[in-house]
Coordinates of C-alpha atoms in Angstrom, one line a residue:
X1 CA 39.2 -30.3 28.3
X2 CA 39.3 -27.3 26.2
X3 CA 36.5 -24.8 26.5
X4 CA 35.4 -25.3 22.9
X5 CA 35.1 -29.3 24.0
X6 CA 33.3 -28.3 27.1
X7 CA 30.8 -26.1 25.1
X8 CA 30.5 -28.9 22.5
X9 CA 29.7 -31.2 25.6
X10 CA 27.1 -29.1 27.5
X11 CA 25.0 -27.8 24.2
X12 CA 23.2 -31.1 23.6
X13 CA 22.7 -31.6 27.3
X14 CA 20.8 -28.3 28.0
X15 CA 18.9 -29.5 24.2
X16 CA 17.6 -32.7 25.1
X17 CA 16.4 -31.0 28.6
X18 CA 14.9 -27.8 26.7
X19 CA 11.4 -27.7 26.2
X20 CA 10.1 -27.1 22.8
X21 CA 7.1 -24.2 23.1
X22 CA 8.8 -22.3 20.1
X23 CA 7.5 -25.2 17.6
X24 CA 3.2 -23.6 18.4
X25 CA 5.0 -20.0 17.7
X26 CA 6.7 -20.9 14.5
X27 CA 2.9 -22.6 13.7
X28 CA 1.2 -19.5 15.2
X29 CA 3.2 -17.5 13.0
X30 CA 2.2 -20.1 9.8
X31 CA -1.6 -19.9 10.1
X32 CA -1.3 -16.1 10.6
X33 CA 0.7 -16.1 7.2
X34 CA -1.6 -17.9 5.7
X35 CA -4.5 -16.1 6.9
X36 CA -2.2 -12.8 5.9
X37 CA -1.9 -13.9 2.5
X38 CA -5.5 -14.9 1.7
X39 CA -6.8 -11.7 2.6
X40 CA -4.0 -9.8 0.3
X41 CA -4.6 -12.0 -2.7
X42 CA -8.8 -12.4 -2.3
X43 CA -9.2 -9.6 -4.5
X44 CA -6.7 -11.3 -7.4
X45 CA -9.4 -14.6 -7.5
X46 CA -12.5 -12.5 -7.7
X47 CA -11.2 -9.4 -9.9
X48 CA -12.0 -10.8 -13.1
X49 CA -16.1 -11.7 -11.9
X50 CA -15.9 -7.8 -10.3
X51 CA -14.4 -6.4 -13.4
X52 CA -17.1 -8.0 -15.1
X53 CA -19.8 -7.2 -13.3
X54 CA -18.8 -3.2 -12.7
X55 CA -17.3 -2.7 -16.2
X56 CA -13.7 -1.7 -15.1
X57 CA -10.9 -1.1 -17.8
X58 CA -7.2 -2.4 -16.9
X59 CA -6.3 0.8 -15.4
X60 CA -9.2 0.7 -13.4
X61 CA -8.6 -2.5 -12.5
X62 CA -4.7 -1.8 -11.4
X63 CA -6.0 0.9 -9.4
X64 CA -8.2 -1.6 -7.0
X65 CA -5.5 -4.0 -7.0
X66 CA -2.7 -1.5 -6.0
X67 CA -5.2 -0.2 -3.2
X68 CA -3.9 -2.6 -0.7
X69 CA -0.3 -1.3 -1.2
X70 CA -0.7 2.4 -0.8
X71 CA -1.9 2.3 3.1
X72 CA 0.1 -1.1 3.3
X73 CA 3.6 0.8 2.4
X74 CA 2.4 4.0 3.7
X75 CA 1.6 2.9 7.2
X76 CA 5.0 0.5 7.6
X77 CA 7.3 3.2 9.4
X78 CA 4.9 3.8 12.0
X79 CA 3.6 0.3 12.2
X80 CA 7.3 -0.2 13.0
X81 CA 7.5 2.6 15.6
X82 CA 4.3 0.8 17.3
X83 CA 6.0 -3.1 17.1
X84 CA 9.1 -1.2 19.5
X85 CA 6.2 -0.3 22.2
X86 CA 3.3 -2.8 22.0
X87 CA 3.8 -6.3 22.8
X88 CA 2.9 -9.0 19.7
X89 CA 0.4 -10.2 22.1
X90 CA -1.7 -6.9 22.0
X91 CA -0.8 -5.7 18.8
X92 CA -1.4 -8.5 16.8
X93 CA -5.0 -9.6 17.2
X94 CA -6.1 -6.2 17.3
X95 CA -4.6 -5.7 13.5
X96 CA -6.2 -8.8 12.5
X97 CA -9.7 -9.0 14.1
X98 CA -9.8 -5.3 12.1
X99 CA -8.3 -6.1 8.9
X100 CA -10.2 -8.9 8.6
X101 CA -13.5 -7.4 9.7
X102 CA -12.7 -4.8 6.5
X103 CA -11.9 -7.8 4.2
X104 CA -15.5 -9.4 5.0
X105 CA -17.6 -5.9 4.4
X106 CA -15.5 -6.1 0.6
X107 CA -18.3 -8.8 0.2
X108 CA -21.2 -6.4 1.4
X109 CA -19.8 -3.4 -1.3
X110 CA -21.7 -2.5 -4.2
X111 CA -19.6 -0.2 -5.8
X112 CA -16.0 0.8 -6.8
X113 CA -15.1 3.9 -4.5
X114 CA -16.4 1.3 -1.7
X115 CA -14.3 -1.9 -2.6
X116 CA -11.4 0.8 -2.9
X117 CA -11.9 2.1 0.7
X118 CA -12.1 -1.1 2.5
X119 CA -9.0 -2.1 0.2
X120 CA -7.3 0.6 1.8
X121 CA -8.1 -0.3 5.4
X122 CA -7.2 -3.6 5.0
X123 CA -3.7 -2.3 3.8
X124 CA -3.4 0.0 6.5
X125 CA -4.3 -2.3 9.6
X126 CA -2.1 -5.4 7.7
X127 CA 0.7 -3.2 7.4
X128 CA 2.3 -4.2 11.3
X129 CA 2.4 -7.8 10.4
X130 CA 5.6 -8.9 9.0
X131 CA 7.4 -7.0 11.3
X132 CA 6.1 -8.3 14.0
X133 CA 6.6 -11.8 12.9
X134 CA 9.9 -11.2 12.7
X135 CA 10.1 -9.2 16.0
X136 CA 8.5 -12.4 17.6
X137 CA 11.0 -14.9 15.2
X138 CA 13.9 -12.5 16.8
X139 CA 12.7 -13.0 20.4
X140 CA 11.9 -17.0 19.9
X141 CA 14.7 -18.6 18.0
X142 CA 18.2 -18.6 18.1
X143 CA 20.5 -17.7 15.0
X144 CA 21.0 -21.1 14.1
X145 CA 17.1 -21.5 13.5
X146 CA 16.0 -18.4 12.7
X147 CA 15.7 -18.8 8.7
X148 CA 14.8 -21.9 8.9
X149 CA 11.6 -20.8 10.5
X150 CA 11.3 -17.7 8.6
X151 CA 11.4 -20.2 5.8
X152 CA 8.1 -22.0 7.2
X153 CA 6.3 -19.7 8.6
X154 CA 6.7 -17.5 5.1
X155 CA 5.9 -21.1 3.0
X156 CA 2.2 -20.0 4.7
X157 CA 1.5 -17.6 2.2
X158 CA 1.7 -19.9 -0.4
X159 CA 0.6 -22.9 0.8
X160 CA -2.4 -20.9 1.7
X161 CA -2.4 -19.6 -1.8
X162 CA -2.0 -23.1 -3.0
X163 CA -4.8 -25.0 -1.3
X164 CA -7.4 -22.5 -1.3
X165 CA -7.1 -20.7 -4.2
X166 CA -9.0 -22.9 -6.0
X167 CA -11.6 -23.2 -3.0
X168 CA -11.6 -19.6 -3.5
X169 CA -12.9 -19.8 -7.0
X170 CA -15.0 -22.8 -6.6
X171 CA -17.0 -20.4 -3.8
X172 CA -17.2 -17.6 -6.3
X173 CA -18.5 -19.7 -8.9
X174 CA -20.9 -21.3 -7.1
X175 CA -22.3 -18.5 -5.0
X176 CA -20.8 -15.2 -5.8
X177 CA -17.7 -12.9 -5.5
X178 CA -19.0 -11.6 -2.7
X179 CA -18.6 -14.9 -0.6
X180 CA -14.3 -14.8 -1.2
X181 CA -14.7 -11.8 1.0
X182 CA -16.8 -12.8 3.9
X183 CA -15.3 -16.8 4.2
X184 CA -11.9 -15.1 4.4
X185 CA -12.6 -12.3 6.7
X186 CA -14.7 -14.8 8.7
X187 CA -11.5 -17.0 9.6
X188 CA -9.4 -14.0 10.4
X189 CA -11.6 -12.9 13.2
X190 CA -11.3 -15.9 14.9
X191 CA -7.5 -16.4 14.8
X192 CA -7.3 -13.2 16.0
X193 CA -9.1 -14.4 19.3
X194 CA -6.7 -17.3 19.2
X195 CA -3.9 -15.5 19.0
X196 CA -4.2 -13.4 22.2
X197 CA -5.5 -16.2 24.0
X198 CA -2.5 -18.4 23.2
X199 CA 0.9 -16.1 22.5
X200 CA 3.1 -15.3 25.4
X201 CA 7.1 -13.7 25.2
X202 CA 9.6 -16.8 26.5
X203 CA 10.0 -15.9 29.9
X204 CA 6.0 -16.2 30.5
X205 CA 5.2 -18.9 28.1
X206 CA 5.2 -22.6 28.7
X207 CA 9.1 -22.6 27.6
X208 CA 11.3 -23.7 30.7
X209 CA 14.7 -22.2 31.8
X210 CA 16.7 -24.8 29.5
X211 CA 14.8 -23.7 26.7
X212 CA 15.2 -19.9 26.9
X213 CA 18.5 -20.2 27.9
X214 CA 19.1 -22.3 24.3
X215 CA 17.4 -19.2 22.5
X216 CA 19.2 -16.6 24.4
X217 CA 22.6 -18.0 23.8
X218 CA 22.0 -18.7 20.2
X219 CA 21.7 -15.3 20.0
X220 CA 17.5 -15.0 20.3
X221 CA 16.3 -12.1 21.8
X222 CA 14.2 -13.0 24.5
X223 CA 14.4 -10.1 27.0
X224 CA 13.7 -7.7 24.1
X225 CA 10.7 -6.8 25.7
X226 CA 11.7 -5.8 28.9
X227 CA 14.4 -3.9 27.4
X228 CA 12.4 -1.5 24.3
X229 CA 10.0 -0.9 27.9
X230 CA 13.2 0.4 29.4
X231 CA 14.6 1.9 26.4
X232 CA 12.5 3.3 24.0
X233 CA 10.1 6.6 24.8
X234 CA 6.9 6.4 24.0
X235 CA 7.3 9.8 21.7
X236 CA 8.1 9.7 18.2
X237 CA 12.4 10.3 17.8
X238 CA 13.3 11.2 14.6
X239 CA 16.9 10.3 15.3
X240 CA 15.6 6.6 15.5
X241 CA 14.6 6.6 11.3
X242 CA 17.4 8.4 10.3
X243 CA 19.7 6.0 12.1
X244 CA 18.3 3.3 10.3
X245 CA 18.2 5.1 6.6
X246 CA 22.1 5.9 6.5
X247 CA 23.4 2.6 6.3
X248 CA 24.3 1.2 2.6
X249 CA 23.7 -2.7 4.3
X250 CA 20.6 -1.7 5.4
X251 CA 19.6 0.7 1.9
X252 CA 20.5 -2.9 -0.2
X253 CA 18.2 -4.9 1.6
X254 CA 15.3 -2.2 1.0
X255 CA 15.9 -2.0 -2.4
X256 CA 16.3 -5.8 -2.7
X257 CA 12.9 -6.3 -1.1
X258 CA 11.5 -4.1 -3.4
X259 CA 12.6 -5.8 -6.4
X260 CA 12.1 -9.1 -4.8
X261 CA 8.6 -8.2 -4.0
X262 CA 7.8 -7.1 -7.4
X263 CA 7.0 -10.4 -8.9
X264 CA 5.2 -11.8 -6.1
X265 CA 3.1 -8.7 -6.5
X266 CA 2.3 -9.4 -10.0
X267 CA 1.2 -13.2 -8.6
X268 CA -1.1 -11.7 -6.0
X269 CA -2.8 -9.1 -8.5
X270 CA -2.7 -9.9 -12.0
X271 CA -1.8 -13.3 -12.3
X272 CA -5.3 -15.1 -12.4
X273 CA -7.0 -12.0 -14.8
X274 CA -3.6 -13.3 -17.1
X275 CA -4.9 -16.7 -17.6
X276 CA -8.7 -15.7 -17.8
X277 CA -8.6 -12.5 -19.7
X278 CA -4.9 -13.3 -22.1
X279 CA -5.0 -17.2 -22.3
X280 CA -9.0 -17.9 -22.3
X281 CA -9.2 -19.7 -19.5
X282 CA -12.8 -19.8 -17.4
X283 CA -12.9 -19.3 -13.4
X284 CA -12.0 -23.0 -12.2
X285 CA -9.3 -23.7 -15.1
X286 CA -7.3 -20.7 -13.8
X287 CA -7.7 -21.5 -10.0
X288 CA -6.4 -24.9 -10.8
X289 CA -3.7 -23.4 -12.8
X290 CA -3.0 -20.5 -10.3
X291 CA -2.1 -22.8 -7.7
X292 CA 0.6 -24.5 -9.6
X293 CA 3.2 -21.6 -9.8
X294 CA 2.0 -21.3 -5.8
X295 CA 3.0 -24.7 -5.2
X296 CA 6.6 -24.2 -7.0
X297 CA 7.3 -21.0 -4.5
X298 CA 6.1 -22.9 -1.6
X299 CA 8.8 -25.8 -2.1
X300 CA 11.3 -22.5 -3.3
X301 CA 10.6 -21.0 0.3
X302 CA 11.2 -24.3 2.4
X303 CA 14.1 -25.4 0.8
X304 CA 16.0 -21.8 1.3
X305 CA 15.0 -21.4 5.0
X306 CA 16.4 -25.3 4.9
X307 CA 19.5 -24.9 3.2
X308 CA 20.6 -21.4 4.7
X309 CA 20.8 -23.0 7.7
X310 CA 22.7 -25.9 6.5
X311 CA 25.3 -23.4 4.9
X312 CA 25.5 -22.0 8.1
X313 CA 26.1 -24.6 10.3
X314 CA 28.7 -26.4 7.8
X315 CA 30.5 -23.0 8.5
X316 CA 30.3 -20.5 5.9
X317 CA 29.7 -16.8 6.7
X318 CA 26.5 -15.7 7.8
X319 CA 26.4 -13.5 4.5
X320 CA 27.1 -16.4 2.6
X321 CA 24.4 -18.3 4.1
X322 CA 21.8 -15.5 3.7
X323 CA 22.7 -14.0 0.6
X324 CA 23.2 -16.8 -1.5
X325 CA 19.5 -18.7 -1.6
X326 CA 18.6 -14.7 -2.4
X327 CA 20.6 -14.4 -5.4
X328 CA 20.0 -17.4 -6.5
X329 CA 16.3 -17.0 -6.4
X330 CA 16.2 -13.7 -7.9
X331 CA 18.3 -15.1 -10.5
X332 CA 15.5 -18.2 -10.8
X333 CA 12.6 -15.7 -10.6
X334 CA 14.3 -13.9 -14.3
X335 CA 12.8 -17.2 -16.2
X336 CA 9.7 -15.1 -16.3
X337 CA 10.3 -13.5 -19.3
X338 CA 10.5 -16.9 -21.0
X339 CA 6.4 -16.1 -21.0
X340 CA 6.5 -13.6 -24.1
X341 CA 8.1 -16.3 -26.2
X342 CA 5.7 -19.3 -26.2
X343 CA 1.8 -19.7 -27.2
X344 CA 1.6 -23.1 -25.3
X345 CA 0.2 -22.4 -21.8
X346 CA 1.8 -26.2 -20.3
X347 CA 5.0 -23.8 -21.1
X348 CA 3.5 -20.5 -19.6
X349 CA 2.7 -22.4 -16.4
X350 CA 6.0 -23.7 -16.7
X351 CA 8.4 -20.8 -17.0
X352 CA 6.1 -18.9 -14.2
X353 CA 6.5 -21.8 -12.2
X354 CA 10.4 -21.5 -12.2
X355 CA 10.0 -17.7 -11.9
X356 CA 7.6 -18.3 -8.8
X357 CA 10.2 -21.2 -7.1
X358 CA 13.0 -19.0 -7.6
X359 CA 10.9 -15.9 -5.8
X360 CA 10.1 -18.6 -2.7
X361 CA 13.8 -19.4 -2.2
X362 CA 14.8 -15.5 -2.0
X363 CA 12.3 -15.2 0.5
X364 CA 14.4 -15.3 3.4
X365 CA 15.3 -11.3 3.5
X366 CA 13.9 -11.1 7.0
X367 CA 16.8 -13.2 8.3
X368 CA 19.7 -10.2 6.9
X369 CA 16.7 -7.9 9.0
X370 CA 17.6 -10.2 12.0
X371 CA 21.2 -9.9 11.5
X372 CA 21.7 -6.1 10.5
X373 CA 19.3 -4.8 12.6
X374 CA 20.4 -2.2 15.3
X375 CA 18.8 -4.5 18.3
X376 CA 16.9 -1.9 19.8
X377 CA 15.5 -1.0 16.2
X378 CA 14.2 -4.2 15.3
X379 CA 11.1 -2.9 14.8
X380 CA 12.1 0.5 13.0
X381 CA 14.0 -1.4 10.7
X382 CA 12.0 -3.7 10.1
X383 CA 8.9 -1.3 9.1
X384 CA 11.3 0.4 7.1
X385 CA 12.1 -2.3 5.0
X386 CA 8.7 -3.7 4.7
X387 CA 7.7 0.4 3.8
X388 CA 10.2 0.6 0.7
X389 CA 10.2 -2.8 -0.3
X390 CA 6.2 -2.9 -0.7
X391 CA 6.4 -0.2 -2.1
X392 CA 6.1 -3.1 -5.2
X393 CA 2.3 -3.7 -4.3
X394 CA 1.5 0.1 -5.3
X395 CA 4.1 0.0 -8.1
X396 CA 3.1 -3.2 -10.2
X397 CA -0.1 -3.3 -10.4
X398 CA -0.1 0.5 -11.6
X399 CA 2.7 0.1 -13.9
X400 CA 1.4 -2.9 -15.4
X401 CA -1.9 -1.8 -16.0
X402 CA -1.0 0.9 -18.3
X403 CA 1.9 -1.1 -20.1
X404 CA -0.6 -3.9 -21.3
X405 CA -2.8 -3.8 -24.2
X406 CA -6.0 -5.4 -25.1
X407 CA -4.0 -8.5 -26.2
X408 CA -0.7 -8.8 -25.3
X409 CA 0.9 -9.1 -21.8
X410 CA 4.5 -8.8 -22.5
X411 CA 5.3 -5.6 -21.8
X412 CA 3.9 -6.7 -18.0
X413 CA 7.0 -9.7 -17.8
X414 CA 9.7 -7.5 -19.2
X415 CA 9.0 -4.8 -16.1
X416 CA 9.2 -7.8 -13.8
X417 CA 12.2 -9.3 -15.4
X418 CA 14.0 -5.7 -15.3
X419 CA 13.1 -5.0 -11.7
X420 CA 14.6 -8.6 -10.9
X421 CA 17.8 -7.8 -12.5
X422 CA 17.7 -4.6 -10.5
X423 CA 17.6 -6.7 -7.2
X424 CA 20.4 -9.2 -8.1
X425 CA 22.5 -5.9 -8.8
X426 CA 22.0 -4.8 -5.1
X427 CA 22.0 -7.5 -3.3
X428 CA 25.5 -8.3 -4.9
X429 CA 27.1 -5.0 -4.7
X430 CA 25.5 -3.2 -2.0
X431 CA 24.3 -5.1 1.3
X432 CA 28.3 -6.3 1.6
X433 CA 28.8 -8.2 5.0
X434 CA 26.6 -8.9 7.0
X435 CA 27.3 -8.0 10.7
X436 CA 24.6 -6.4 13.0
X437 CA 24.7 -2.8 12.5
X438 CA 25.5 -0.1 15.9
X439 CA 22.8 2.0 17.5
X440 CA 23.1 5.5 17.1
X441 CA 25.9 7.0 19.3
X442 CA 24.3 8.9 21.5
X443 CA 22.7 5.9 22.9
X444 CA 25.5 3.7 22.8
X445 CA 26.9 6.3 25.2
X446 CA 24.4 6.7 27.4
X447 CA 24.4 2.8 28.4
X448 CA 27.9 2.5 28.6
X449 CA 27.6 5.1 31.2

């Protein structure tokens, strides 16, 4: 028997013996997501009753709303740095028993300057958390199912977005504004508890040998850990971000997540002010209506983590497999545009609805972080693409609260539409093939000796 026949042989033995204790991460991961999400799009549901009520102007308004991104993008290089020293179990609650603590005072603000500061804490103290869910997707999942769950666990933030928008809005009609805040901050708080009580790396969860070994040899990382202790120093080495800003792979997929991110950032902020302040539409009618396009990106985001995978294990490249649902999505999310030419809003919903499915099926950019990622900068890299690609949440809301008017919204869709064009551009000509990228030299070295 060949060796290829023998592996062929032995891989579904050691499956059907493997334990299966990475399904509760890949759900730990989803209710965090969701939870992530709510607290990030909150403000969106109740900015139209707080505009209201405090007499803000569209720039006003864009500057609340792109609050969030300026700690959020500000604080991802060393949120990265942190994710290489502190273990996901630590880390994570702490982050969000504290974000969410500053997302239920945003109910107990009375002013502007106040709902502005807590914005930016809860930007600041979010800003670790997609890196570490792929730092923990890295450790628990082999190649072969790594987008796949990066595909579920990221369907969170819009099923979450989905469901409970328009719970959202029916709690801020029937109370107040003020209760979006403190139900959502409420919830985090006690995940967070959750969370430390119930994550664990592999090797000191409830997975058995058969099962890590599965992950390990499908390429999971599961004695990262061990190894970034053993590795990394605890001071701050320069070399470390430079290393990871001189690759053109690595430079396509920031800019690509910057562009991608741009219209989901224009979903989370300005979206339901669009259909209440530009189509007429009172507080319930919208969150109905919100949650459609929601809905759309949801199915968008499951299908790519779902046929990624496929492509991949029907043997096409591993660029192939990533890349593709990405352009194809960005391509999708161009529809937008479609907006500025129609007063019927069954057509509006419509064409954002595309726009919103095709920006759920390009959401699988953390899988080419996976794969090009130096493996002792997981991390690093990974802080510094969620630093320049949310660099979107400070951008959109700013820019398209001073292209608007009074009355029209298009100038808001043709940024998004440009930006998306942008990101189909770069993730075409510039990421190239993906293959995992080298440390830096010097520590190459030093292990081989």
């Amino acid at each position: 028997m060949s060796i290829g026949n023998a592996q062929r042989t032995v891989a579904p033995a050691v499956r059907r013996q493997a334990s299966r204790a990475r399904v509760l991460i890949a759900v730990m991961l989803f209710v965090t997501v969701v939870i992530n999400y709510l607290d990030r799009a909150n403000l969106s549901v109740a900015m139209p009753a707080i505009a209201a009520e405090l007499e803000l102007t569209p720039q006003m308004q864009g500057l609340l709303l792109s609050a969030f991104g300026w700690t959020y993008a500000a604080m991802q290089i060393p949120g990265g740095w942190l994710i290489d020293r502190v273990p996901p179990r630590v880390l994570y609650p702490v982050c969000l028993v504290l974000w969410s603590l500053a997302t239920a005072f945003m109910g107990v603000a009375g002013g502007f300057v106040a709902l502005i500061c807590l914005r930016l804490m809860v930007g600041m103290l979010e800003a670790p958390a997609y890196p570490i869910n792929n730092r923990v997707a890295t450790t628990w999942f082999p190649d072969r199912e790594r987008a796949t769950v990066i595909g579920f666990y990221t369907s969170g933030q819009f099923i979450g977005l989905a469901l409970l928008t328009p719970v959202l809005t029916w709690l801020q009609t029937a109370f107040s504004w003020h209760w979006v805040f403190i139900a959502t901050g409420g919830v985090g708080v006690v995940w967070g508890v959750v969370w430390y009580v119930a994550y664990r790396e592999p090797r000191e969860s409830r997975a058995n040998d058969a099962e890590v070994a599965y992950i390990a040899d499908g390429g999971g990382l599961v004695d990262v850990e061990a190894q970034t202790r053993a590795t990394n120093r605890k001071k701050v080495d320069l070399r470390d971000f430079a290393h990871v800003l001189r690759s053109r792979k690595l430079w396509g997929i920031y800019l690509g997540q910057f562009c991608l991110t741009s219209t989901m950032w224009f979903f989370l902020t300005w979206f339901p002010t669009y259909l209440v302040d530009y189509r007429g539409m009172d507080y319930i009618q919208s969150g109905f209506l919100v949650s459609l396009p929601y809905v759309a990106a949801l199915v968008g985001v499951l299908l790519s983590g779902v046929v990624s995978d496929a492509l991949l294990k029907r043997g096409r490249s591993v660029g192939f497999a990533r890349k593709a649902p990405i352009i194809t999505g960005l391509v999708l999310s161009t529809v937008i545009i479609g907006a500025n030419f129609t007063d019927s809003t069954a057509l509006v919903i419509l064409f954002l609805s595309v726009a919103f499915f095709g920006n759920g099926f390009a959401s699988i950019t953390w899988s080419l972080v996976s794969a090009l990622a130096p493996q002792r900068l997981l991390g690093t890299t990974g802080g510094m693409f969620n630093f320049i690609g949310n660099l979107s949440s400070i951008a959109t809301p700013i820019v398209i609260g001073f292209l608007v008017s009074e009355t029209s919204f298009a100038p808001g869709f043709a940024y998004i539409t440009a930006v998306t064009l942008v990101g189909i551009a770069v993730y075409v000509f510039m990421v190239g093939r993906v293959e995992r990228i080298a440390d830096r030299p010097d520590v190459v070295a030093a292990d081989a000796a």
